Coordinates of C-alpha atoms in Angstrom, one line a residue:
M1 CA 113.1 110.0 47.7
K2 CA 113.3 106.3 46.8
L3 CA 111.3 103.7 48.6
R4 CA 112.4 100.0 48.4
L5 CA 110.5 97.0 49.7
C6 CA 111.7 93.5 49.9
L7 CA 109.6 90.3 49.9
S8 CA 110.7 86.6 50.1
V9 CA 108.9 85.3 47.1
L10 CA 109.4 87.8 44.3
A11 CA 111.8 87.9 41.5
L12 CA 114.1 90.9 40.9
M13 CA 112.2 93.6 39.1
S14 CA 113.4 94.7 35.7
L15 CA 114.0 98.4 35.1
L16 CA 114.9 98.1 31.4
S17 CA 112.5 97.9 28.5
T18 CA 109.4 97.7 30.7
P19 CA 106.0 98.3 29.2
T20 CA 104.0 101.4 30.3
L21 CA 100.3 101.7 31.1
A22 CA 98.3 104.7 30.1
Q23 CA 97.0 106.8 33.0
D24 CA 93.4 105.5 32.4
A25 CA 94.6 101.9 32.5
P26 CA 93.9 99.8 35.7
P27 CA 96.7 98.1 37.7
A28 CA 97.9 95.0 35.8
I29 CA 100.5 92.2 35.8
M30 CA 102.1 92.2 32.3
L31 CA 102.9 88.5 31.5
D32 CA 106.3 87.4 30.3
G33 CA 106.4 85.9 26.8
E34 CA 102.8 86.8 26.1
G35 CA 103.5 90.1 24.3
H36 CA 103.2 91.8 27.6
K37 CA 99.5 91.0 27.7
P38 CA 97.9 91.8 31.1
M39 CA 96.8 89.0 33.4
H40 CA 93.1 89.0 34.1
V41 CA 92.0 90.7 37.4
T42 CA 89.3 88.6 39.1
A43 CA 88.7 90.5 42.4
V44 CA 89.3 94.0 43.7
D45 CA 89.0 95.3 47.2
V46 CA 89.5 99.1 47.8
Q47 CA 89.8 100.6 51.3
V48 CA 90.0 104.4 51.5
K49 CA 90.6 106.4 54.7
V50 CA 90.4 110.2 54.5
D51 CA 91.7 112.2 57.5
G52 CA 91.9 115.9 57.0
F53 CA 93.9 116.6 53.8
V54 CA 95.5 113.2 53.7
A55 CA 93.9 110.1 52.1
E56 CA 95.2 106.5 52.4
T57 CA 94.2 104.2 49.6
R58 CA 94.7 100.5 50.0
M59 CA 93.9 98.4 46.9
T60 CA 94.0 94.6 47.0
L61 CA 93.9 92.8 43.6
T62 CA 93.6 89.1 42.8
F63 CA 95.1 88.0 39.4
S64 CA 94.2 84.7 37.7
N65 CA 96.7 82.7 35.6
P66 CA 94.7 81.0 32.7
H67 CA 97.7 78.9 31.6
N68 CA 98.8 75.4 32.4
R69 CA 102.3 76.5 33.3
V70 CA 103.9 78.7 35.9
M71 CA 103.9 82.3 34.8
G72 CA 105.7 85.5 35.9
G73 CA 105.2 89.1 35.1
E74 CA 105.6 92.7 36.1
L75 CA 103.0 94.4 38.3
V76 CA 102.4 98.0 37.0
F77 CA 100.4 100.1 39.4
P78 CA 99.5 103.6 38.1
L79 CA 99.7 106.3 40.8
P80 CA 98.2 109.8 41.1
E81 CA 100.8 112.6 40.7
N82 CA 100.6 113.5 44.4
A83 CA 100.8 110.0 45.7
T84 CA 103.6 108.2 47.8
I85 CA 103.7 104.5 48.2
S86 CA 103.4 103.5 51.9
G87 CA 103.0 99.7 51.7
Y88 CA 103.0 96.6 49.6
A89 CA 102.1 93.0 50.3
L90 CA 101.9 89.6 48.5
D91 CA 100.0 86.5 49.4
I92 CA 102.3 83.7 50.7
H93 CA 100.7 80.3 51.5
G94 CA 97.3 82.0 51.8
A95 CA 98.4 84.9 54.0
M96 CA 99.3 88.5 53.0
V97 CA 102.9 89.3 53.9
D98 CA 104.0 92.9 54.0
G99 CA 107.1 94.2 52.3
V100 CA 109.8 95.7 54.5
V101 CA 111.4 99.1 53.8
V102 CA 115.2 98.8 53.8
E103 CA 118.1 100.7 52.4
K104 CA 119.3 99.9 48.9
D105 CA 122.5 98.1 49.9
R106 CA 120.8 96.1 52.6
A107 CA 118.0 95.1 50.2
R108 CA 120.6 93.8 47.8
Q109 CA 122.3 91.7 50.5
I110 CA 119.0 90.1 51.5
F111 CA 118.2 89.4 47.9
E112 CA 121.5 87.6 47.3
T113 CA 121.3 85.6 50.5
E114 CA 117.8 84.4 49.8
L115 CA 118.8 83.5 46.2
R116 CA 121.6 81.3 47.4
K117 CA 119.1 79.5 49.6
G118 CA 117.1 78.5 46.5
I119 CA 114.2 80.8 47.5
D120 CA 112.6 83.1 44.9
P121 CA 113.5 86.4 46.5
G122 CA 112.4 89.8 45.3
L123 CA 113.1 93.5 45.3
A124 CA 110.5 96.1 44.6
E125 CA 111.3 99.7 43.9
W126 CA 109.4 102.9 43.7
T127 CA 111.1 106.1 42.4
Q128 CA 109.5 109.4 41.8
G129 CA 107.1 109.0 38.9
N130 CA 103.5 107.9 38.2
A131 CA 103.8 104.1 38.6
F132 CA 104.9 101.5 41.1
R133 CA 106.5 98.4 39.6
T134 CA 107.6 95.1 40.9
R135 CA 108.1 91.6 39.5
V136 CA 105.7 88.9 40.6
Y137 CA 106.8 85.2 40.4
P138 CA 105.7 82.5 40.6
I139 CA 102.1 82.6 39.5
P140 CA 100.9 79.0 39.7
P141 CA 99.3 77.3 36.7
N142 CA 95.5 77.9 36.6
G143 CA 96.0 79.6 40.0
T144 CA 95.9 83.1 41.4
R145 CA 98.2 85.6 43.2
T146 CA 97.0 88.5 45.3
V147 CA 98.9 91.7 45.8
M148 CA 98.1 94.8 47.9
V149 CA 99.4 98.3 47.2
R150 CA 98.9 101.1 49.7
Y151 CA 99.6 104.8 49.0
L152 CA 99.1 108.2 50.6
S153 CA 97.9 111.2 48.7
T154 CA 96.8 114.7 49.5
L155 CA 93.4 116.0 48.5
T156 CA 93.1 118.6 45.8
S157 CA 91.5 121.8 47.1
D158 CA 90.0 125.1 46.0
A159 CA 88.0 127.8 47.8
E160 CA 84.9 125.6 48.1
A161 CA 86.0 122.1 48.9
A162 CA 88.7 119.5 49.2
T163 CA 88.4 116.6 46.7
Y164 CA 89.4 113.0 46.6
L165 CA 89.5 111.2 43.2
L166 CA 90.1 107.6 42.3
P167 CA 90.1 106.3 38.7
L168 CA 88.4 102.8 38.5
N169 CA 89.1 101.4 35.1
F170 CA 88.3 97.7 35.3
K171 CA 86.7 97.2 31.9
E172 CA 86.4 93.4 32.2
P173 CA 83.8 91.9 34.6
L174 CA 85.1 91.2 38.1
K175 CA 83.9 88.3 40.1
T176 CA 83.9 90.6 43.1
F177 CA 84.4 94.3 43.7
H178 CA 84.3 95.8 47.2
M179 CA 84.9 99.4 48.1
R180 CA 84.8 101.1 51.5
V181 CA 85.4 104.8 52.1
D182 CA 85.9 106.0 55.7
V183 CA 86.0 109.8 56.3
V184 CA 87.4 110.5 59.8
R185 CA 86.2 113.2 62.1
S186 CA 84.2 115.0 59.5
Q187 CA 81.7 117.6 60.7
V188 CA 79.5 117.3 57.5
V189 CA 78.4 114.5 55.3
P190 CA 80.9 114.0 52.4
T191 CA 79.4 114.6 49.0
V192 CA 79.7 112.0 46.3
K193 CA 80.5 114.1 43.2
Q194 CA 80.9 111.2 40.7
S195 CA 80.8 107.4 41.0
P196 CA 80.5 104.3 38.9
L197 CA 78.8 102.7 41.9
A198 CA 75.1 103.1 42.3
N199 CA 73.6 104.2 45.6
F200 CA 77.0 104.8 47.2
T201 CA 76.0 107.0 50.2
F202 CA 77.7 107.9 53.4
K203 CA 76.2 107.1 56.8
K204 CA 77.3 108.3 60.2
W205 CA 79.3 105.9 62.4
E206 CA 80.6 107.3 65.7
D207 CA 82.7 110.3 64.6
H208 CA 83.2 108.9 61.0
Y209 CA 81.2 108.9 57.8
V210 CA 81.4 105.5 56.1
A211 CA 80.1 104.3 52.6
E212 CA 80.4 100.8 51.3
A213 CA 79.4 98.8 48.3
T214 CA 79.9 95.3 46.9
L215 CA 79.4 94.2 43.2
E216 CA 79.6 90.8 41.6
D217 CA 80.3 89.8 38.0
Q218 CA 80.4 93.5 36.8
A219 CA 82.9 95.8 35.2
V220 CA 83.7 98.9 37.2
T221 CA 84.8 101.9 35.1
G222 CA 84.8 105.6 35.7
T223 CA 86.2 108.0 38.3
F224 CA 85.1 108.0 41.8
G225 CA 85.2 111.3 43.6
I226 CA 84.0 112.8 46.8
A227 CA 84.1 116.5 48.1
L228 CA 84.7 117.6 51.6
P229 CA 83.5 121.2 51.9
D230 CA 84.6 121.8 55.5
V231 CA 88.1 120.3 55.5
P232 CA 90.3 122.9 57.2
K233 CA 92.8 124.5 54.8
E234 CA 95.8 123.9 57.0
W235 CA 99.4 124.6 56.1
A236 CA 100.5 121.2 57.2
V237 CA 99.0 117.9 58.3
V238 CA 100.8 115.1 60.2
E239 CA 99.2 111.7 60.2
Q240 CA 100.3 108.8 62.4
A241 CA 100.3 105.3 60.8
G242 CA 101.7 103.3 63.6
P243 CA 103.6 103.7 66.9
D244 CA 106.7 105.0 65.2
T245 CA 105.5 106.0 61.7
F246 CA 104.3 109.5 60.8
Y247 CA 103.5 111.2 57.4
F248 CA 103.8 114.9 56.7
A249 CA 101.8 116.7 54.1
G250 CA 102.4 120.4 53.3
H251 CA 99.9 122.7 51.4
P252 CA 101.6 125.9 50.2
L253 CA 98.7 127.0 48.0
V254 CA 96.3 127.9 50.8
P255 CA 93.4 130.1 49.6
A256 CA 94.0 133.8 50.2
H257 CA 91.1 134.3 52.6
E258 CA 92.7 131.7 54.9
T259 CA 96.1 133.4 55.1
E260 CA 94.5 136.9 55.5
R261 CA 92.5 135.6 58.5
K262 CA 95.8 134.6 60.1
V263 CA 97.8 137.7 59.4
K264 CA 100.1 138.9 62.2
S265 CA 102.6 141.7 62.3
H266 CA 105.1 139.4 64.0
Q267 CA 105.4 135.6 63.7
K268 CA 107.8 133.0 65.0
V269 CA 108.6 129.8 63.0
T270 CA 110.8 126.8 63.7
I271 CA 112.1 124.8 60.7
L272 CA 113.6 121.3 61.2
W273 CA 115.8 120.6 58.1
D274 CA 117.1 117.2 57.1
A275 CA 120.5 117.7 55.6
S276 CA 121.4 114.0 55.2
G277 CA 123.9 113.4 52.4
G278 CA 121.7 110.7 50.8
R279 CA 118.8 113.0 50.0
E280 CA 117.9 113.5 46.3
A281 CA 118.2 116.9 44.7
E282 CA 114.6 116.7 43.5
A283 CA 113.3 116.3 47.0
V284 CA 115.4 119.2 48.3
K285 CA 114.3 121.5 45.5
S286 CA 110.6 120.6 46.2
E287 CA 111.0 121.5 49.9
L288 CA 112.8 124.7 49.1
D289 CA 110.0 125.7 46.7
F290 CA 107.5 125.0 49.5
L291 CA 109.4 127.1 52.0
S292 CA 109.7 130.0 49.5
K293 CA 106.0 130.0 49.0
F294 CA 105.3 129.7 52.7
I295 CA 107.4 132.8 53.4
A296 CA 105.9 134.8 50.5
T297 CA 102.3 134.2 51.5
R298 CA 102.5 134.8 55.3
K299 CA 102.0 138.6 54.8
C300 CA 103.7 139.6 58.1
K301 CA 106.1 142.5 58.7
Q302 CA 108.6 140.3 60.5
M303 CA 109.1 136.6 60.9
D304 CA 111.7 135.2 63.4
V305 CA 112.9 131.9 62.1
E306 CA 114.7 129.2 64.1
L307 CA 116.5 126.8 61.8
V308 CA 117.4 123.4 63.3
V309 CA 119.5 121.3 61.0
F310 CA 119.9 117.5 61.6
R311 CA 121.7 114.6 60.1
H312 CA 122.5 111.7 62.4
Q313 CA 121.9 114.3 65.2
A314 CA 120.5 117.8 65.5
D315 CA 122.7 120.9 65.4
G316 CA 122.2 123.9 67.6
P317 CA 119.5 126.4 66.3
R318 CA 120.4 129.1 63.8
R319 CA 118.3 132.3 63.9
F320 CA 117.1 134.4 61.0
V321 CA 114.9 137.5 60.7
V322 CA 112.7 137.6 57.6
K323 CA 111.1 141.0 56.9
N324 CA 108.3 141.8 54.4
N325 CA 108.0 138.2 53.3
E326 CA 111.5 138.1 51.7
G327 CA 113.8 135.4 52.9
P328 CA 116.8 135.1 50.4
A329 CA 119.3 134.8 53.3
L330 CA 117.4 131.9 54.8
I331 CA 117.0 130.1 51.5
K332 CA 120.6 130.6 50.6
A333 CA 121.8 129.2 54.0
I334 CA 119.7 126.1 53.6
K335 CA 120.9 125.5 50.0
E336 CA 124.5 125.6 51.2
L337 CA 123.7 122.7 53.6
N338 CA 123.1 120.3 50.8

């Protein structure tokens, strides 16, 4: 899957010869003509919302240009392996303006149109990998630019708890650092397993647990982590992020005791399969792997599967019978669709 966002005051990102950041490095703007030195971060605001197995992390960063001339550079934002970019914004005349997700060809058309108007347009791109990159220009002399990156990630889990981790590697003192973590509909108090923030504790607020901290003129380094011992080990979680936007997260590696508790001799499953021609092979393979694991771990004698294939519209259902957790005919049929 590729996600592209377009803003009106960015320059086209470069995909060639771009510097890379180590996983333990913080988000940074690598300046042009300065040996790819990072621009200093002066303020950081982190907002985390955890709902079930899904966490939304929103990080807003303010960068300071110490030079007496207009600068530009590439924003490099390291991402966890299980993260997907869900939003990006840049400050324009003092207000944060969100990027708009569009198809590649449409994004190029918008870019060329804005360029002909004499406006500094931009195109940001995220492809599967461990970093989000985009070009930021202009950064005014002795001024600042503020960017926001939002991503979704699934919590890691074992038999005891689900865990959220966030590396905070700002080694230079920040003028301000603010962090708020909101755990939605939790039945127990989240446990802070590790934190560079002193006295970061959760308090009950309605049906949420909330923790918040603000620091000034301090470096913030180390990994922040919380554990949620009673998060249900569900196969799938669907989160709504707006009236028409939904996110789906699947968890094929559910602990054995969870699947054993749900064992049935006969199960019925409906699969909605996107067979659009523009899908990437890597995404299809990942979903087929998930489906194979799902079938193998259900431990039922017979599974009646209804397969609904859709592209621009849905086809009629196809039915398969999977016995003893073996579904080669079903997997083969789906592979032939792509």
